[in-house]
CSV table of C-alpha atoms in Angstrom, one decimal:
chain,number,residue,atom,x,y,z
A,24,MET,CA,-22.3,-12.1,70.1
A,25,THR,CA,-21.6,-13.4,73.5
A,26,PRO,CA,-22.9,-17.0,74.2
A,27,GLN,CA,-26.1,-17.2,76.5
A,28,ARG,CA,-26.5,-20.2,79.0
A,29,ILE,CA,-29.8,-21.2,77.8
A,30,LEU,CA,-32.5,-23.5,79.2
A,31,ILE,CA,-35.5,-24.8,76.8
A,32,LEU,CA,-38.5,-25.8,78.7
A,33,GLY,CA,-40.6,-28.4,76.4
A,34,ALA,CA,-37.3,-29.5,74.9
A,35,SER,CA,-38.7,-32.8,73.9
A,36,GLY,CA,-41.3,-31.0,72.0
A,37,TYR,CA,-41.5,-30.7,67.7
A,38,ILE,CA,-40.7,-27.0,68.5
A,39,GLY,CA,-38.2,-27.9,71.2
A,40,GLN,CA,-36.0,-30.3,68.9
A,41,ASN,CA,-36.0,-28.3,66.2
A,42,LEU,CA,-34.9,-25.1,67.9
A,43,ILE,CA,-31.8,-26.6,69.4
A,44,PRO,CA,-29.6,-26.4,66.5
A,45,TYR,CA,-30.3,-23.1,65.8
A,46,LEU,CA,-29.4,-21.9,69.2
A,47,THR,CA,-26.1,-24.5,69.4
A,48,ALA,CA,-25.0,-23.2,66.0
A,49,GLN,CA,-24.7,-19.8,67.5
A,50,GLY,CA,-22.5,-20.8,69.8
A,51,HIS,CA,-24.8,-21.1,73.3
A,52,HIS,CA,-24.4,-23.3,76.2
A,53,VAL,CA,-27.8,-25.0,75.9
A,54,THR,CA,-29.7,-27.2,78.5
A,55,ALA,CA,-32.5,-29.3,77.0
A,56,ALA,CA,-35.2,-29.9,79.6
A,57,ALA,CA,-38.3,-32.6,79.9
A,58,ARG,CA,-40.0,-35.0,81.5
A,59,ARG,CA,-39.2,-37.6,79.1
A,60,ILE,CA,-35.3,-37.1,79.7
A,61,GLU,CA,-34.3,-40.7,79.1
A,62,TRP,CA,-36.0,-40.4,75.5
A,63,LEU,CA,-34.5,-36.9,75.2
A,64,LYS,CA,-30.5,-38.5,75.8
A,65,GLU,CA,-31.6,-41.0,73.4
A,66,GLN,CA,-31.9,-38.3,70.7
A,67,GLN,CA,-28.1,-37.8,71.1
A,68,ILE,CA,-27.9,-33.9,70.3
A,69,PRO,CA,-24.7,-33.1,70.2
A,70,ASN,CA,-23.5,-30.2,72.2
A,71,VAL,CA,-26.3,-30.4,74.9
A,72,ASN,CA,-27.1,-31.2,78.5
A,73,CYS,CA,-30.1,-32.9,78.9
A,74,GLN,CA,-32.0,-32.4,82.7
A,75,TYR,CA,-35.0,-33.6,84.1
A,76,VAL,CA,-37.6,-31.2,84.6
A,77,ASP,CA,-41.2,-31.6,85.8
A,78,LEU,CA,-43.0,-28.2,86.0
A,79,PHE,CA,-45.5,-30.1,88.2
A,80,LYS,CA,-42.5,-30.9,90.7
A,81,PRO,CA,-41.3,-27.7,91.8
A,82,GLU,CA,-38.4,-29.1,93.7
A,83,THR,CA,-37.2,-30.2,89.9
A,84,ILE,CA,-37.1,-26.5,88.7
A,85,THR,CA,-35.0,-24.6,91.1
A,86,PRO,CA,-31.8,-26.5,90.2
A,87,ALA,CA,-32.0,-26.4,86.6
A,88,LEU,CA,-32.2,-22.4,86.8
A,89,ASP,CA,-28.8,-22.5,88.2
A,90,ASN,CA,-26.7,-20.6,86.3
A,91,ILE,CA,-29.1,-19.7,83.4
A,92,ASP,CA,-29.1,-16.4,81.6
A,93,VAL,CA,-32.3,-17.3,79.1
A,94,VAL,CA,-35.6,-19.7,79.4
A,95,TYR,CA,-37.7,-20.5,76.4
A,96,TYR,CA,-40.6,-21.5,77.7
A,97,LEU,CA,-42.2,-23.7,75.3
A,98,VAL,CA,-44.3,-26.1,77.3
A,99,HIS,CA,-47.8,-26.8,76.6
A,100,SER,CA,-50.4,-29.4,77.9
A,101,MET,CA,-53.1,-29.8,75.4
A,102,GLY,CA,-51.8,-33.1,74.1
A,103,GLU,CA,-51.4,-34.5,77.4
A,104,LYS,CA,-54.8,-33.8,79.6
A,105,ALA,CA,-58.4,-33.1,79.1
A,106,ASP,CA,-57.9,-30.2,81.8
A,107,PHE,CA,-55.0,-28.5,80.2
A,108,LEU,CA,-56.1,-25.1,81.4
A,109,SER,CA,-55.5,-25.6,85.0
A,110,SER,CA,-52.7,-27.9,84.0
A,111,GLU,CA,-50.8,-24.9,82.0
A,112,LYS,CA,-51.9,-22.6,84.8
A,113,MET,CA,-50.1,-24.8,87.6
A,114,ALA,CA,-46.9,-25.2,85.1
A,115,ALA,CA,-46.7,-21.5,84.8
A,116,GLN,CA,-47.5,-20.6,88.6
A,117,ASN,CA,-44.8,-23.2,89.8
A,118,LEU,CA,-42.0,-21.9,87.4
A,119,GLN,CA,-43.0,-18.4,88.5
A,120,GLN,CA,-41.8,-18.7,92.0
A,121,ALA,CA,-38.6,-20.7,91.1
A,122,LEU,CA,-37.6,-17.7,88.6
A,123,LYS,CA,-38.3,-15.0,91.6
A,124,GLN,CA,-34.9,-16.9,93.1
A,125,SER,CA,-33.1,-17.4,90.3
A,126,ASN,CA,-30.5,-15.2,88.1
A,127,VAL,CA,-32.5,-15.5,84.6
A,128,LYS,CA,-32.7,-12.3,82.9
A,129,GLN,CA,-34.6,-13.2,79.9
A,130,ILE,CA,-38.2,-15.3,79.2
A,131,ILE,CA,-39.0,-16.4,76.0
A,132,PHE,CA,-42.4,-17.9,75.2
A,133,LEU,CA,-43.9,-19.1,72.8
A,134,GLY,CA,-47.3,-18.5,72.7
A,135,ALA,CA,-50.6,-18.2,70.4
A,136,ILE,CA,-52.5,-15.6,68.3
A,137,GLN,CA,-55.2,-14.3,69.8
A,138,PRO,CA,-58.5,-13.3,68.3
A,139,LYS,CA,-60.0,-10.0,68.6
A,140,GLU,CA,-63.8,-11.4,69.9
A,141,SER,CA,-64.3,-13.1,73.5
A,142,ILE,CA,-62.2,-16.3,73.7
A,143,SER,CA,-64.6,-19.6,73.4
A,144,SER,CA,-61.3,-21.7,72.8
A,145,GLN,CA,-59.5,-23.2,76.2
A,146,HIS,CA,-56.4,-23.5,74.1
A,147,LEU,CA,-56.2,-19.8,73.3
A,148,LEU,CA,-57.5,-19.0,76.8
A,149,ALA,CA,-54.8,-21.1,78.5
A,150,ARG,CA,-51.8,-19.8,76.1
A,151,GLN,CA,-52.9,-16.1,77.5
A,152,ILE,CA,-53.4,-16.9,81.0
A,153,THR,CA,-49.9,-18.4,80.8
A,154,GLY,CA,-48.3,-15.9,79.5
A,155,ASP,CA,-49.8,-13.3,82.1
A,156,THR,CA,-48.5,-15.7,84.7
A,157,LEU,CA,-44.9,-15.7,83.6
A,158,ARG,CA,-45.0,-11.7,83.4
A,159,ALA,CA,-45.8,-11.6,86.8
A,160,CYS,CA,-42.4,-13.3,87.7
A,161,GLY,CA,-40.5,-9.7,87.2
A,162,ILE,CA,-38.2,-11.0,85.0
A,163,PRO,CA,-38.7,-9.5,81.1
A,164,VAL,CA,-40.8,-11.8,79.1
A,165,THR,CA,-40.8,-11.9,75.0
A,166,GLU,CA,-43.9,-13.9,73.7
A,167,LEU,CA,-44.0,-14.7,70.4
A,168,ARG,CA,-47.8,-15.7,69.5
A,169,ALA,CA,-48.0,-17.5,66.5
A,170,GLY,CA,-51.1,-19.4,64.9
A,171,ILE,CA,-50.8,-22.4,62.6
A,172,ILE,CA,-47.2,-24.1,61.8
A,173,ILE,CA,-46.5,-25.7,59.2
A,174,GLY,CA,-43.9,-28.0,59.8
A,175,ALA,CA,-43.8,-31.9,60.5
A,176,GLY,CA,-45.4,-32.3,64.0
A,177,SER,CA,-47.5,-29.6,63.7
A,178,ALA,CA,-51.2,-30.7,65.1
A,179,ALA,CA,-52.9,-28.5,62.4
A,180,PHE,CA,-50.9,-29.7,59.4
A,181,GLU,CA,-50.7,-33.4,60.5
A,182,VAL,CA,-54.7,-33.2,60.9
A,183,MET,CA,-54.5,-32.1,57.1
A,184,ARG,CA,-52.1,-34.3,55.7
A,185,ASP,CA,-53.7,-37.6,57.4
A,186,MET,CA,-57.1,-36.5,56.0
A,187,VAL,CA,-56.0,-35.7,52.2
A,188,TYR,CA,-54.1,-38.8,52.1
A,189,SER,CA,-56.8,-41.2,53.8
A,190,LEU,CA,-60.2,-40.1,52.3
A,191,PRO,CA,-61.0,-39.7,48.7
A,192,ILE,CA,-63.7,-37.4,50.0
A,193,LEU,CA,-63.2,-34.6,52.6
A,194,THR,CA,-66.0,-33.4,54.7
A,195,PRO,CA,-64.6,-30.9,57.3
A,196,PRO,CA,-66.7,-29.2,59.4
A,197,ARG,CA,-67.6,-25.5,59.1
A,198,TRP,CA,-64.5,-24.3,61.5
A,199,VAL,CA,-62.6,-24.8,58.0
A,200,ARG,CA,-63.5,-21.5,57.0
A,201,SER,CA,-61.9,-19.5,59.6
A,202,LYS,CA,-58.7,-17.7,58.4
A,203,SER,CA,-55.3,-17.1,60.4
A,204,SER,CA,-51.8,-16.6,58.8
A,205,PRO,CA,-49.9,-19.8,58.6
A,206,VAL,CA,-46.1,-19.7,59.1
A,207,ALA,CA,-43.7,-22.0,58.1
A,208,LEU,CA,-41.7,-23.8,60.8
A,209,GLU,CA,-38.4,-22.7,59.6
A,210,ASN,CA,-39.3,-18.9,59.7
A,211,LEU,CA,-40.5,-19.5,63.4
A,212,LEU,CA,-37.3,-20.9,64.4
A,213,VAL,CA,-35.5,-17.9,63.3
A,214,TYR,CA,-37.7,-15.6,65.2
A,215,LEU,CA,-37.0,-18.1,68.4
A,216,SER,CA,-33.4,-18.0,68.1
A,217,GLU,CA,-32.9,-14.4,66.9
A,218,ILE,CA,-35.0,-12.6,69.2
A,219,ILE,CA,-32.3,-13.8,72.2
A,220,HIS,CA,-30.1,-11.3,70.4
A,221,HIS,CA,-32.6,-8.3,71.1
A,222,PRO,CA,-33.3,-8.2,74.7
A,223,SER,CA,-35.7,-5.9,76.3
A,224,SER,CA,-35.9,-4.3,79.8
A,225,GLU,CA,-39.9,-4.8,79.6
A,226,ASN,CA,-42.1,-7.3,78.8
A,227,ARG,CA,-43.2,-7.1,75.0
A,228,ILE,CA,-45.7,-9.1,72.7
A,229,PHE,CA,-45.3,-9.7,68.9
A,230,ASP,CA,-47.3,-11.6,66.7
A,231,VAL,CA,-45.5,-13.9,64.3
A,232,ALA,CA,-47.8,-15.1,60.8
A,233,GLY,CA,-46.5,-15.8,57.6
A,234,PRO,CA,-47.3,-13.9,54.1
A,235,GLU,CA,-50.7,-15.1,53.4
A,236,TYR,CA,-53.8,-14.4,55.3
A,237,ILE,CA,-56.1,-17.2,54.5
A,238,SER,CA,-58.6,-20.3,55.4
A,239,TYR,CA,-57.9,-23.4,56.5
A,240,GLN,CA,-60.0,-24.9,53.5
A,241,THR,CA,-58.1,-22.9,51.3
A,242,MET,CA,-54.8,-24.7,52.8
A,243,PHE,CA,-56.8,-27.8,52.4
A,244,GLU,CA,-57.2,-27.2,48.8
A,245,ARG,CA,-53.7,-26.0,47.7
A,246,PHE,CA,-52.5,-29.3,50.2
A,247,ILE,CA,-54.4,-31.4,47.8
A,248,LYS,CA,-52.8,-29.7,44.5
A,249,ILE,CA,-49.5,-29.9,46.0
A,250,THR,CA,-49.8,-33.5,46.5
A,251,ALA,CA,-52.0,-33.8,43.6
A,252,LYS,CA,-54.5,-36.3,44.8
A,253,LYS,CA,-58.0,-36.4,43.6
A,254,ARG,CA,-60.0,-35.5,46.2
A,255,TRP,CA,-63.7,-33.8,46.9
A,256,ILE,CA,-64.1,-31.0,49.6
A,257,ILE,CA,-67.6,-31.1,51.0
A,258,PRO,CA,-68.1,-29.4,54.4
A,259,ILE,CA,-70.6,-30.3,56.4
A,260,PRO,CA,-73.0,-27.8,57.7
A,261,LEU,CA,-73.8,-28.8,61.2
A,262,PRO,CA,-71.5,-30.5,63.3
A,263,THR,CA,-71.0,-31.1,66.9
A,264,GLN,CA,-68.1,-30.5,68.7
A,265,LEU,CA,-68.2,-34.2,69.8
A,266,ILE,CA,-68.8,-35.5,66.3
A,267,SER,CA,-65.8,-33.2,65.0
A,268,VAL,CA,-63.4,-34.6,67.6
A,269,TYR,CA,-64.1,-38.1,67.4
A,270,TRP,CA,-64.3,-38.1,63.6
A,271,LEU,CA,-60.5,-36.2,63.5
A,272,ASN,CA,-59.7,-39.2,66.1
A,273,MET,CA,-60.8,-41.7,63.6
A,274,ILE,CA,-59.2,-40.5,60.5
A,275,THR,CA,-56.4,-38.8,61.9
A,276,THR,CA,-53.3,-39.9,63.9
A,277,VAL,CA,-53.4,-36.8,66.2
A,278,PRO,CA,-54.2,-37.2,69.6
A,279,THR,CA,-57.9,-36.7,70.3
A,280,THR,CA,-57.1,-34.0,73.3
A,281,THR,CA,-55.0,-32.0,70.6
A,282,ALA,CA,-57.5,-32.2,67.9
A,283,LYS,CA,-60.3,-31.0,70.2
A,284,ALA,CA,-58.1,-28.0,71.5
A,285,LEU,CA,-57.1,-26.9,67.4
A,286,ILE,CA,-61.1,-27.5,66.8
A,287,GLU,CA,-61.4,-24.7,69.3
A,288,GLY,CA,-59.1,-22.7,68.0
A,289,LEU,CA,-59.8,-22.7,64.5
A,290,LYS,CA,-63.1,-21.3,65.3
A,291,HIS,CA,-61.8,-18.0,65.3
A,292,ASN,CA,-60.2,-15.7,62.8
A,293,LEU,CA,-57.1,-15.1,63.8
A,294,PRO,CA,-55.8,-12.0,62.4
A,295,ALA,CA,-52.2,-11.3,63.1
A,296,ASP,CA,-49.7,-7.7,63.2
A,297,ALA,CA,-46.4,-9.4,62.0
A,298,GLU,CA,-44.8,-6.0,60.7
A,299,PRO,CA,-43.1,-5.1,64.5
A,300,LEU,CA,-41.5,-8.6,64.6
A,301,GLN,CA,-40.5,-8.6,60.9
A,302,GLN,CA,-38.8,-5.2,61.3
A,303,LEU,CA,-36.9,-6.5,64.2
A,304,ILE,CA,-35.9,-9.8,62.8
A,305,PRO,CA,-35.9,-9.3,58.9
A,306,GLN,CA,-36.3,-12.7,57.0
A,307,LYS,CA,-38.0,-14.1,53.9
A,308,LEU,CA,-41.1,-15.4,54.3
A,309,ILE,CA,-41.8,-18.8,52.9
A,310,ASN,CA,-45.4,-18.8,51.3
A,311,TYR,CA,-47.6,-21.9,52.2
A,312,ASP,CA,-47.0,-23.9,49.2
A,313,GLU,CA,-43.5,-23.8,49.7
A,314,ALA,CA,-43.8,-24.8,53.5
A,315,VAL,CA,-45.9,-27.4,52.8
A,316,ILE,CA,-43.4,-28.9,50.2
A,317,SER,CA,-40.5,-28.2,52.5
A,318,THR,CA,-42.4,-30.0,55.3
A,319,MET,CA,-43.4,-33.0,53.7
A,320,HIS,CA,-39.5,-33.7,52.3
A,321,LYS,CA,-38.5,-33.4,55.8
A,322,GLU,CA,-40.9,-36.1,57.1
A,323,GLN,CA,-39.1,-38.8,55.8
A,324,SER,CA,-36.7,-38.5,58.7
A,325,ALA,CA,-39.5,-39.0,61.3
A,326,VAL,CA,-38.3,-43.0,60.9
A,327,ASN,CA,-34.9,-42.2,61.5
A,328,SER,CA,-34.9,-42.0,65.0
A,329,ALA,CA,-34.1,-43.4,68.2
A,330,ASP,CA,-37.8,-45.0,68.4
A,331,TRP,CA,-36.9,-47.0,65.1
A,332,GLY,CA,-33.6,-47.9,66.2
A,333,TYR,CA,-32.5,-46.2,63.4
A,334,ASP,CA,-32.9,-49.2,61.5
A,335,PRO,CA,-32.6,-49.3,58.0
A,336,GLU,CA,-35.5,-51.4,56.9
A,337,ALA,CA,-37.9,-49.0,58.8
A,338,ARG,CA,-36.4,-46.2,56.8
A,339,ALA,CA,-36.7,-48.1,53.3
A,340,ARG,CA,-40.4,-49.1,54.1
A,341,TRP,CA,-41.4,-45.8,55.0
A,342,ARG,CA,-43.2,-43.8,52.8
A,343,PRO,CA,-44.4,-40.1,52.1
A,344,GLY,CA,-48.0,-40.5,53.0
A,345,TYR,CA,-47.1,-42.2,56.4
A,346,PRO,CA,-48.5,-39.7,59.4
A,347,PHE,CA,-46.1,-38.3,61.3
A,348,TYR,CA,-47.7,-39.6,64.6
A,349,PRO,CA,-48.7,-43.5,64.9
A,350,LYS,CA,-51.9,-44.8,66.1
A,351,HIS,CA,-50.9,-47.0,69.2
A,352,ALA,CA,-52.7,-49.4,71.5
A,353,GLY,CA,-51.3,-51.5,74.5
A,354,TYR,CA,-51.5,-52.0,78.2
A,355,THR,CA,-49.5,-51.0,81.1
A,356,ILE,CA,-49.3,-53.0,84.2
A,357,LYS,CA,-48.1,-52.5,87.9
A,358,THR,CA,-45.9,-55.3,89.1
A,359,SER,CA,-43.4,-56.0,92.3
A,360,ALA,CA,-41.3,-58.0,89.6
A,361,SER,CA,-37.4,-56.8,89.2
A,362,ALA,CA,-36.4,-55.4,86.2
A,363,GLU,CA,-34.3,-57.8,85.8
A,364,SER,CA,-36.7,-60.6,85.7
A,365,LEU,CA,-39.1,-58.5,83.9
A,366,TRP,CA,-36.1,-58.2,81.3
A,367,HIS,CA,-35.2,-62.3,81.3
A,368,VAL,CA,-39.1,-62.9,80.9
A,369,ILE,CA,-39.5,-60.7,77.9
A,370,GLN,CA,-36.4,-61.9,75.9
A,371,GLN,CA,-37.9,-65.1,75.2
A,372,ILE,CA,-40.4,-63.9,73.6
A,373,GLY,CA,-41.6,-66.6,70.7
A,374,GLY,CA,-39.9,-69.1,72.3
A,375,LYS,CA,-41.6,-71.8,74.7
A,376,GLU,CA,-44.4,-69.3,76.0
A,377,GLY,CA,-44.8,-67.8,72.1
A,378,TYR,CA,-46.3,-64.3,72.4
A,379,PHE,CA,-47.3,-64.9,76.4
A,380,TYR,CA,-51.3,-64.8,75.7
A,381,ALA,CA,-53.6,-65.7,73.0
A,382,ASN,CA,-50.8,-67.6,70.6
A,383,TYR,CA,-53.7,-69.3,68.6
A,384,LEU,CA,-54.4,-65.8,67.1
A,385,TRP,CA,-50.9,-64.9,66.6
A,386,ASN,CA,-50.5,-68.1,64.8
A,387,ILE,CA,-53.9,-67.5,62.6
A,388,ARG,CA,-52.3,-63.9,61.7
A,389,GLY,CA,-49.1,-65.3,60.5
A,390,TRP,CA,-50.9,-68.2,58.4
A,391,MET,CA,-52.8,-65.4,56.8
A,392,ASP,CA,-49.7,-63.5,55.7
A,393,ASP,CA,-48.4,-66.8,54.1
A,394,LEU,CA,-51.8,-67.0,52.0
A,395,ILE,CA,-51.2,-63.4,50.9
A,396,GLY,CA,-47.6,-64.1,49.6
A,397,GLY,CA,-45.7,-62.7,53.1
A,398,GLU,CA,-41.9,-63.8,53.8
A,399,LYS,CA,-42.9,-67.1,55.5
A,400,ARG,CA,-40.6,-66.8,58.5
A,401,TYR,CA,-41.0,-68.6,61.8
A,402,GLY,CA,-39.0,-69.5,65.0
A,403,ARG,CA,-36.6,-67.5,66.8
A,404,PRO,CA,-32.6,-67.8,67.7
A,405,ASP,CA,-31.7,-70.3,70.2
A,406,LYS,CA,-30.2,-67.9,72.7
A,407,ALA,CA,-31.4,-66.4,76.0
A,408,GLN,CA,-29.8,-63.0,75.1
A,409,LEU,CA,-31.3,-61.4,71.5
A,410,ALA,CA,-29.6,-59.0,69.4
A,411,ILE,CA,-30.1,-56.5,67.0
A,412,GLY,CA,-31.1,-57.8,63.8
A,413,ASP,CA,-32.8,-60.9,65.0
A,414,HIS,CA,-35.6,-62.3,63.7
A,415,ILE,CA,-38.2,-63.8,66.0
A,416,ASP,CA,-41.0,-65.2,62.8
A,417,SER,CA,-41.9,-62.0,61.1
A,418,TRP,CA,-40.7,-59.8,63.8
A,419,ARG,CA,-37.0,-58.2,63.5
A,420,VAL,CA,-35.5,-56.6,66.5
A,421,ILE,CA,-34.5,-53.1,66.1
A,422,SER,CA,-33.4,-51.7,69.3
A,423,ILE,CA,-32.7,-53.1,72.8
A,424,LYS,CA,-32.3,-51.1,75.8
A,425,PRO,CA,-31.5,-53.5,78.6
A,426,LEU,CA,-33.7,-53.5,81.5
A,427,ARG,CA,-35.9,-51.0,80.1
A,428,GLN,CA,-37.1,-52.0,76.2
A,429,LEU,CA,-37.2,-54.2,73.6
A,430,ALA,CA,-38.5,-52.7,69.7
A,431,MET,CA,-39.3,-55.0,67.1
A,432,LEU,CA,-40.3,-54.2,63.5
A,433,PHE,CA,-43.5,-55.5,62.0
A,434,GLY,CA,-42.7,-57.7,58.9
A,435,MET,CA,-45.8,-59.3,57.8
A,436,LYS,CA,-47.9,-57.4,54.6
A,437,ALA,CA,-50.0,-54.9,55.9
A,438,PRO,CA,-50.8,-51.3,54.4
A,439,GLY,CA,-48.5,-49.7,56.9
A,440,LEU,CA,-45.4,-49.5,59.1
A,441,GLY,CA,-45.5,-50.9,62.6
A,442,ARG,CA,-43.5,-52.0,65.8
A,443,LEU,CA,-44.1,-53.8,69.1
A,444,THR,CA,-42.4,-52.4,72.3
A,445,LEU,CA,-42.1,-54.1,75.5
A,446,SER,CA,-41.0,-51.6,77.9
A,447,ILE,CA,-39.9,-51.7,81.6
A,448,ASN,CA,-40.9,-48.1,83.6
A,449,ASP,CA,-39.4,-47.7,87.1
A,450,ASN,CA,-41.2,-45.6,89.3
A,451,LYS,CA,-40.1,-45.2,92.9
A,452,GLN,CA,-43.2,-47.1,94.2
A,453,PHE,CA,-43.6,-49.5,91.9
A,454,ARG,CA,-42.5,-50.8,88.6
A,455,GLU,CA,-44.5,-50.6,85.4
A,456,LEU,CA,-44.7,-52.9,81.9
A,457,ASP,CA,-46.0,-51.8,79.0
A,458,VAL,CA,-46.7,-53.8,76.0
A,459,ARG,CA,-47.6,-51.3,72.9
A,460,ALA,CA,-48.1,-51.5,68.7
A,461,TRP,CA,-47.2,-48.3,66.9
A,462,TRP,CA,-48.9,-47.9,63.5
A,463,HIS,CA,-48.1,-45.4,60.9
A,464,PRO,CA,-51.4,-46.3,58.4
A,465,ALA,CA,-50.8,-46.4,54.8
A,466,GLY,CA,-53.6,-44.1,53.4
A,467,PHE,CA,-57.9,-45.2,54.1
A,468,GLY,CA,-56.4,-48.7,53.9
A,469,GLY,CA,-54.1,-48.3,56.8
A,470,LEU,CA,-56.4,-47.0,58.8
A,471,LEU,CA,-59.1,-49.9,57.9
A,472,TYR,CA,-56.3,-52.7,58.9
A,473,TRP,CA,-55.8,-50.9,62.5
A,474,PHE,CA,-59.6,-50.3,63.2
A,475,VAL,CA,-60.3,-54.3,62.1
A,476,MET,CA,-57.3,-55.3,64.2
A,477,MET,CA,-58.4,-53.1,67.3
A,478,PRO,CA,-61.0,-55.6,69.1
A,479,ALA,CA,-58.0,-58.2,69.2
A,480,HIS,CA,-55.4,-55.3,70.6
A,481,LEU,CA,-57.7,-54.7,73.6
A,482,PHE,CA,-57.3,-58.0,75.3
A,483,ILE,CA,-53.9,-59.2,73.3
A,484,PHE,CA,-51.9,-56.8,75.0
A,485,LYS,CA,-53.7,-57.0,78.2
A,486,GLY,CA,-52.9,-60.4,78.3
A,487,MET,CA,-49.3,-60.4,77.4
A,488,ALA,CA,-48.4,-57.6,80.0
A,489,LYS,CA,-50.3,-59.7,82.8
A,490,ARG,CA,-48.5,-63.1,81.7
A,491,ILE,CA,-45.2,-61.3,81.7
A,492,ALA,CA,-45.7,-59.6,85.1
A,493,TYR,CA,-46.6,-62.8,86.3
A,494,LEU,CA,-43.3,-65.0,84.9
A,495,ALA,CA,-41.4,-62.4,86.5
A,496,GLU,CA,-42.9,-62.6,89.8
A,497,GLN,CA,-42.5,-66.5,90.0
A,498,LEU,CA,-39.1,-65.8,88.9
A,499,ASP,CA,-38.0,-63.6,91.7
A,500,LYS,CA,-40.0,-65.9,94.3
A,501,GLN,CA,-37.9,-69.0,93.1
A,502,SER,CA,-34.6,-66.8,93.2
A,503,ASP,CA,-35.4,-65.5,97.2
A,504,ALA,CA,-36.5,-69.3,97.7
A,505,ASP,CA,-33.2,-70.6,96.4
A,506,LYS,CA,-31.1,-67.5,98.5
A,507,LYS,CA,-33.0,-69.1,101.7
A,508,HIS,CA,-32.2,-72.5,101.1
A,509,SER,CA,-28.5,-72.0,100.2
């Protein structure tokens, strides 16, 4: 087996993250490419080179293709922009142009199973257009088309899990009656990692499917049985797309644009012919029940990540019912302040300035926690530089990235697990300060708590960001004045 030089585009996505260990275990030289390059590096993936690539910036693509044999295209835009159809087409076209000047020998593209009837789903259409665009580059493209993937981070799975854990009565719309062949993430990863050893001089398309052809509603019913939850399923007969999308956004933590794309795709039956791929790469196909059980176990590792500072207390507090994706609310502001001044101000949180805005509300929340038996803890360390493990009232510092981000674990009594991040993002033209809360709700109570707190979130974080930026800008002005007088 000759090691290949592999470029994974979309390496920060959940498929990319899970595929990398399969490829490195085979001895391949892997370059993980993404826009979230700092986040990717923080994952500390062994034996992998991380490289910044933005498919909407063609100048970043060509250098990444240098000395590459195989490109894995795992990029999709449905979770980022409402107009992901044009976004996906543009990204694929930019890559297509760069590939024409490269020495890449093979492209592996993860697409989506296409319905037999006309396509009404923008997501499925975007996947089809992306495949067609890549095939026009002149390099052999192997497209693996998958339907619903059962694995941690899969939108279809996370919607189902969130609904079952959060609602005593499930009223899914009519699209749950559509059928597909859900495939276990493990099976998909075997296909993706092994197909590289079966190159072709021509373009080809394979369907990827699990061993069962069942409806999304049947998946719900079997998921409920597996988790031993007492739930009623009552499909509502006449939903509108708008109601479906925002209803899902209320109940689940899956982003709205992703939920919308999911709904459109689930309107179609998606039969698949998986036999050709199974003959080429034989493996035991995991059935739906086994895939769900395996995924539930693996989701325990969601909190054991750089986002949570690999914090042992966060891991200890994680529960199986917590959703993979967090709810979040915050505010981002552009500022002329230096990163050094912003960082200096951020580290004063909990001191003389308190939380920089609406301190009376922070105090009220602390008193409420005292009343329900929370751990009474007030104040902060008397020092300018915070350290991991420091307590600021009921918060605990879990991650410090100097000049970039401070993260604190929420310590008050509430149904869920949360953290607060204060982040500094550098751009060429300006600097951004982002203040944001992240929340993994525990069932319906956790969702209710989040939405009760939402009105306060809408203005508190905006006020915090503005005040921090103002104080940092004043520090810079004072520093400039001091230099002039010295």
